[in-house]
CSV table of C-alpha atoms in Angstrom, one decimal:
chain,number,residue,atom,x,y,z
A,1,UNK,CA,-26.0,-13.7,20.4
A,2,UNK,CA,-25.9,-16.5,17.9
A,3,UNK,CA,-24.2,-19.8,18.3
A,4,UNK,CA,-21.1,-18.8,16.4
A,5,UNK,CA,-20.3,-15.8,18.6
A,6,UNK,CA,-19.0,-16.4,22.1
A,7,UNK,CA,-18.6,-14.5,25.3
A,8,UNK,CA,-15.1,-13.2,24.6
A,9,UNK,CA,-15.2,-9.4,24.2
A,10,UNK,CA,-13.0,-8.5,21.3
A,11,UNK,CA,-13.6,-4.7,21.3
A,12,UNK,CA,-14.7,-2.9,24.5
A,13,UNK,CA,-15.7,0.7,24.0
A,14,UNK,CA,-16.2,2.9,27.1
A,15,UNK,CA,-17.6,6.4,27.2
A,16,UNK,CA,-16.4,7.4,23.8
A,17,UNK,CA,-16.6,11.1,22.9
A,18,UNK,CA,-15.7,13.0,19.8
A,19,UNK,CA,-16.2,16.7,20.0
A,20,UNK,CA,-15.5,19.4,17.3
A,21,UNK,CA,-15.2,23.1,17.8
A,22,UNK,CA,-14.6,22.8,21.5
A,23,UNK,CA,-17.7,20.9,22.6
A,24,UNK,CA,-20.2,22.6,20.3
A,25,UNK,CA,-20.5,19.6,17.9
A,26,UNK,CA,-20.8,16.3,19.7
A,27,UNK,CA,-20.2,13.6,17.0
A,28,UNK,CA,-20.0,11.0,19.7
A,29,UNK,CA,-21.4,11.7,23.1
A,30,UNK,CA,-20.5,9.0,25.5
A,31,UNK,CA,-20.9,5.7,23.6
A,32,UNK,CA,-20.1,2.4,25.4
A,33,UNK,CA,-20.5,-1.0,23.8
A,34,UNK,CA,-18.9,-4.5,23.6
A,35,UNK,CA,-18.3,-6.4,20.4
A,36,UNK,CA,-17.9,-10.1,20.9
A,37,UNK,CA,-15.7,-12.5,18.9
A,38,UNK,CA,-17.7,-14.0,16.1
A,39,UNK,CA,-20.5,-11.4,16.3
A,40,UNK,CA,-22.0,-9.5,13.4
A,41,UNK,CA,-23.0,-6.0,14.6
A,42,UNK,CA,-24.8,-3.6,12.3
A,43,UNK,CA,-24.8,0.1,13.1
A,44,UNK,CA,-27.6,2.2,11.6
A,45,UNK,CA,-28.8,5.7,12.0
A,46,UNK,CA,-29.6,8.9,10.1
A,47,UNK,CA,-27.0,10.9,8.2
A,48,UNK,CA,-24.7,12.8,10.6
A,49,UNK,CA,-25.8,10.6,13.6
A,50,UNK,CA,-22.2,9.6,14.4
A,51,UNK,CA,-22.4,6.0,13.2
A,52,UNK,CA,-19.3,6.2,10.9
A,53,UNK,CA,-17.4,8.2,13.5
A,54,UNK,CA,-18.1,5.4,16.0
A,55,UNK,CA,-16.9,2.7,13.5
A,56,UNK,CA,-13.8,4.7,12.5
A,57,UNK,CA,-12.9,5.3,16.1
A,58,UNK,CA,-12.6,1.6,16.7
A,59,UNK,CA,-9.3,1.5,14.8
A,60,UNK,CA,-8.4,5.2,15.6
A,61,UNK,CA,-9.0,6.5,12.0
A,62,UNK,CA,-11.0,9.0,14.0
A,63,UNK,CA,-9.1,9.9,17.2
A,64,UNK,CA,-11.6,10.3,20.0
A,65,UNK,CA,-11.7,13.3,22.3
A,66,UNK,CA,-12.2,11.1,25.3
A,67,UNK,CA,-13.0,7.5,26.4
A,68,UNK,CA,-11.2,4.2,25.9
A,69,UNK,CA,-11.1,1.5,23.3
A,70,UNK,CA,-9.8,-1.9,24.3
A,71,UNK,CA,-9.1,-4.3,21.4
A,72,UNK,CA,-8.1,-7.8,22.4
A,73,UNK,CA,-6.5,-6.5,25.6
A,74,UNK,CA,-4.7,-3.6,23.9
A,75,UNK,CA,-5.8,-0.1,24.9
A,76,UNK,CA,-5.9,1.6,21.5
A,77,UNK,CA,-6.5,5.1,23.1
A,78,UNK,CA,-3.2,4.8,25.1
A,79,UNK,CA,-0.5,6.8,23.5
A,80,UNK,CA,2.0,4.0,24.2
A,81,UNK,CA,0.1,1.5,22.1
A,82,UNK,CA,1.5,0.7,18.6
A,83,UNK,CA,-1.7,1.4,16.7
A,84,UNK,CA,-0.3,0.2,13.4
A,85,UNK,CA,0.5,-3.2,14.9
A,86,UNK,CA,-3.1,-3.4,16.2
A,87,UNK,CA,-4.5,-2.3,12.9
A,88,UNK,CA,-3.0,-5.4,11.3
A,89,UNK,CA,-5.6,-7.4,13.0
A,90,UNK,CA,-8.4,-5.1,12.2
A,91,UNK,CA,-9.5,-5.2,8.5
A,92,UNK,CA,-11.2,-2.1,7.1
A,93,UNK,CA,-13.4,-1.8,4.1
A,94,UNK,CA,-14.3,1.7,2.9
A,95,UNK,CA,-17.1,3.1,0.8
A,96,UNK,CA,-14.8,3.9,-2.1
A,97,UNK,CA,-12.7,0.7,-2.1
A,98,UNK,CA,-9.3,2.4,-1.5
A,99,UNK,CA,-7.4,0.1,-3.9
A,100,UNK,CA,-4.0,1.3,-5.2
A,101,UNK,CA,-4.8,2.2,-8.8
A,102,UNK,CA,-1.3,1.7,-10.1
A,103,UNK,CA,-1.1,-1.9,-8.8
A,104,UNK,CA,-2.7,-5.1,-10.1
A,105,UNK,CA,-5.3,-6.8,-8.1
A,106,UNK,CA,-2.8,-9.5,-7.0
A,107,UNK,CA,-0.2,-6.8,-5.9
A,108,UNK,CA,-3.0,-4.9,-4.0
A,109,UNK,CA,-3.7,-8.1,-2.1
A,110,UNK,CA,-0.1,-9.3,-1.4
A,111,UNK,CA,1.5,-5.9,-0.5
A,112,UNK,CA,0.5,-5.8,3.2
A,113,UNK,CA,0.9,-9.6,4.0
A,114,UNK,CA,4.4,-9.4,2.6
A,115,UNK,CA,5.4,-6.1,4.1
A,116,UNK,CA,3.6,-6.4,7.5
A,117,UNK,CA,3.2,-10.1,8.1
A,118,UNK,CA,6.6,-10.9,6.5
A,119,UNK,CA,5.0,-13.5,4.2
A,120,UNK,CA,7.1,-14.8,1.2
A,121,UNK,CA,5.8,-13.7,-2.2
A,122,UNK,CA,4.8,-17.4,-2.9
A,123,UNK,CA,2.9,-17.6,0.3
A,124,UNK,CA,1.1,-14.3,-0.1
A,125,UNK,CA,0.2,-15.0,-3.7
A,126,UNK,CA,-1.1,-18.5,-2.9
A,127,UNK,CA,-3.4,-17.0,-0.2
A,128,UNK,CA,-4.5,-14.2,-2.5
A,129,UNK,CA,-5.4,-16.6,-5.3
A,130,UNK,CA,-7.3,-18.8,-2.9
A,131,UNK,CA,-9.3,-15.8,-1.8
A,132,UNK,CA,-9.8,-14.5,-5.4
A,133,UNK,CA,-11.0,-18.0,-6.4
A,134,UNK,CA,-13.5,-17.9,-3.5
A,135,UNK,CA,-15.1,-14.7,-4.8
A,136,UNK,CA,-15.0,-15.8,-8.5
A,137,UNK,CA,-12.3,-13.3,-9.5
A,138,UNK,CA,-9.2,-15.4,-9.9
A,139,UNK,CA,-9.2,-14.4,-13.6
A,140,UNK,CA,-8.8,-10.7,-12.7
A,141,UNK,CA,-5.6,-11.2,-10.7
A,142,UNK,CA,-3.5,-9.3,-13.2
A,143,UNK,CA,-6.1,-6.6,-13.9
A,144,UNK,CA,-5.9,-3.1,-12.6
A,145,UNK,CA,-8.7,-1.5,-10.5
A,146,UNK,CA,-9.7,0.8,-13.4
A,147,UNK,CA,-10.6,-2.4,-15.4
A,148,UNK,CA,-13.1,-3.7,-12.7
A,149,UNK,CA,-16.7,-2.9,-12.0
A,150,UNK,CA,-17.6,-1.3,-8.6
A,151,UNK,CA,-18.9,-4.6,-7.3
A,152,UNK,CA,-15.7,-6.3,-8.3
A,153,UNK,CA,-13.5,-3.6,-6.7
A,154,UNK,CA,-15.5,-3.9,-3.4
A,155,UNK,CA,-15.2,-7.7,-3.4
A,156,UNK,CA,-11.4,-7.3,-4.0
A,157,UNK,CA,-11.3,-4.8,-1.1
A,158,UNK,CA,-13.0,-7.3,1.2
A,159,UNK,CA,-10.7,-10.2,0.3
A,160,UNK,CA,-7.7,-7.9,0.6
A,161,UNK,CA,-8.7,-7.2,4.2
A,162,UNK,CA,-9.1,-11.0,4.7
A,163,UNK,CA,-5.6,-11.7,3.3
A,164,UNK,CA,-4.3,-10.2,6.6
A,165,UNK,CA,-6.2,-12.8,8.6
A,166,UNK,CA,-7.8,-10.1,10.8
A,167,UNK,CA,-9.7,-10.7,14.1
A,168,UNK,CA,-12.4,-8.3,12.9
A,169,UNK,CA,-13.4,-6.4,9.8
A,170,UNK,CA,-14.9,-3.0,10.0
A,171,UNK,CA,-17.2,-2.0,7.1
A,172,UNK,CA,-18.0,1.7,6.5
A,173,UNK,CA,-21.0,1.8,4.2
A,174,UNK,CA,-19.5,-0.8,1.9
A,175,UNK,CA,-22.4,-0.7,-0.7
A,176,UNK,CA,-23.4,2.9,-0.8
A,177,UNK,CA,-21.1,3.8,-3.7
A,178,UNK,CA,-22.3,0.9,-5.8
A,179,UNK,CA,-24.9,0.7,-8.6
A,180,UNK,CA,-27.9,-1.1,-7.3
A,181,UNK,CA,-27.3,-4.3,-9.4
A,182,UNK,CA,-23.8,-4.7,-7.8
A,183,UNK,CA,-24.9,-4.4,-4.2
A,184,UNK,CA,-26.1,-8.1,-4.1
A,185,UNK,CA,-22.7,-9.6,-5.0
A,186,UNK,CA,-21.0,-7.7,-2.2
A,187,UNK,CA,-23.7,-8.5,0.4
A,188,UNK,CA,-23.5,-12.2,-0.6
A,189,UNK,CA,-19.8,-12.2,0.1
A,190,UNK,CA,-20.4,-10.5,3.5
A,191,UNK,CA,-23.1,-13.1,4.3
A,192,UNK,CA,-20.6,-15.9,3.6
A,193,UNK,CA,-18.0,-14.3,5.9
A,194,UNK,CA,-20.7,-14.1,8.6
A,195,UNK,CA,-21.4,-17.8,8.2
A,196,UNK,CA,-17.7,-18.5,8.6
A,197,UNK,CA,-17.8,-16.8,12.0
A,198,UNK,CA,-15.8,-13.6,11.0
A,199,UNK,CA,-16.4,-10.8,13.6
A,200,UNK,CA,-17.8,-7.9,11.6
A,201,UNK,CA,-19.0,-4.4,12.5
A,202,UNK,CA,-20.9,-2.8,9.6
A,203,UNK,CA,-22.3,0.6,9.1
A,204,UNK,CA,-25.0,0.2,6.4
A,205,UNK,CA,-28.3,1.5,5.0
A,206,UNK,CA,-29.2,-2.1,3.8
A,207,UNK,CA,-32.0,-3.0,6.2
A,208,UNK,CA,-32.8,-6.3,4.5
A,209,UNK,CA,-29.2,-7.4,5.0
A,210,UNK,CA,-29.2,-6.1,8.6
A,211,UNK,CA,-32.3,-8.2,9.3
A,212,UNK,CA,-30.8,-11.3,7.7
A,213,UNK,CA,-27.2,-11.3,8.9
A,214,UNK,CA,-26.8,-9.2,12.1
A,215,UNK,CA,-26.7,-10.8,15.5
A,216,UNK,CA,-27.3,-7.3,16.9
A,217,UNK,CA,-28.3,-4.0,15.5
A,218,UNK,CA,-27.3,-0.7,17.1
A,219,UNK,CA,-29.2,2.5,16.3
A,220,UNK,CA,-27.2,5.7,16.8
A,221,UNK,CA,-28.6,9.2,16.8
A,222,UNK,CA,-27.0,12.5,17.8
A,223,UNK,CA,-23.8,10.7,18.9
A,224,UNK,CA,-25.5,8.3,21.3
A,225,UNK,CA,-26.7,4.7,21.2
A,226,UNK,CA,-30.5,5.1,21.3
A,227,UNK,CA,-31.5,1.5,21.0
A,228,UNK,CA,-30.0,-1.9,20.4
A,229,UNK,CA,-31.2,-5.4,20.0
A,230,UNK,CA,-31.6,-8.5,17.8
A,231,UNK,CA,-33.0,-7.9,14.3
A,232,UNK,CA,-36.3,-9.5,15.5
A,233,UNK,CA,-36.7,-7.0,18.4
A,234,UNK,CA,-35.5,-4.2,16.3
A,235,UNK,CA,-37.7,-4.4,13.3
A,236,UNK,CA,-40.9,-5.9,14.9
A,237,UNK,CA,-40.9,-4.1,18.2
A,238,UNK,CA,-38.9,-0.9,18.1
A,239,UNK,CA,-39.3,1.0,21.4
A,240,UNK,CA,-37.7,4.4,20.9
A,241,UNK,CA,-39.8,7.0,19.1
A,242,UNK,CA,-36.8,8.2,17.1
A,243,UNK,CA,-36.1,4.6,15.9
A,244,UNK,CA,-39.7,4.1,15.0
A,245,UNK,CA,-39.6,7.3,13.0
A,246,UNK,CA,-36.4,6.3,11.3
A,247,UNK,CA,-37.6,2.8,10.3
A,248,UNK,CA,-40.9,4.3,9.0
A,249,UNK,CA,-38.8,6.3,6.5
A,250,UNK,CA,-36.4,3.5,5.4
A,251,UNK,CA,-38.5,0.4,5.3
């Protein structure tokens, strides 16, 4: 764990299971893990391994069949928990941006802070412009998503998540829908968030990024965590045969 992360467990996952068709398909088969505040955790694995299901379970976009998820002391898997209130502190960045096409960039960014955090329009717009300036897109504030490149849309989606001042941002393959030349600008933004100490959980195929930015990498296969460790351990000395095989294909 690097210097910027600490011992506070922000998300505690215990014995998480997600079964389909009774228990014929085990998308998650008893996953337990802790995400610490300030930590950057990268989840990798082959297609269909359960990595996105694991990530999306953390904010209950996928409702687990069994197991518990504790986020900052709130048990998300408890029916009595107000999941929408908890989600306000959990940013989510999707593969396909999920921007509202009929709203300007500025409106996309201010809608949730005004509606959910009860910020005034001035306050929400000032914060949005500050974030847009940070990513070099202040001049696109009045543009619509259709007028932006894929890389610009994804950077907007990331700063939109940041506008809610979340405790953690979950990234579900944030670069896989982008043209190769746009991937770098999104990864650079994510690197700068990591340097700021933002807690991030990232499902990605970008191994170079994982090696450079992750504090810890988790390899998921067949709904289980097969191996985890620092990037150094992971790439230079993988222990599990399945991981060795996977890395031999992607590196």
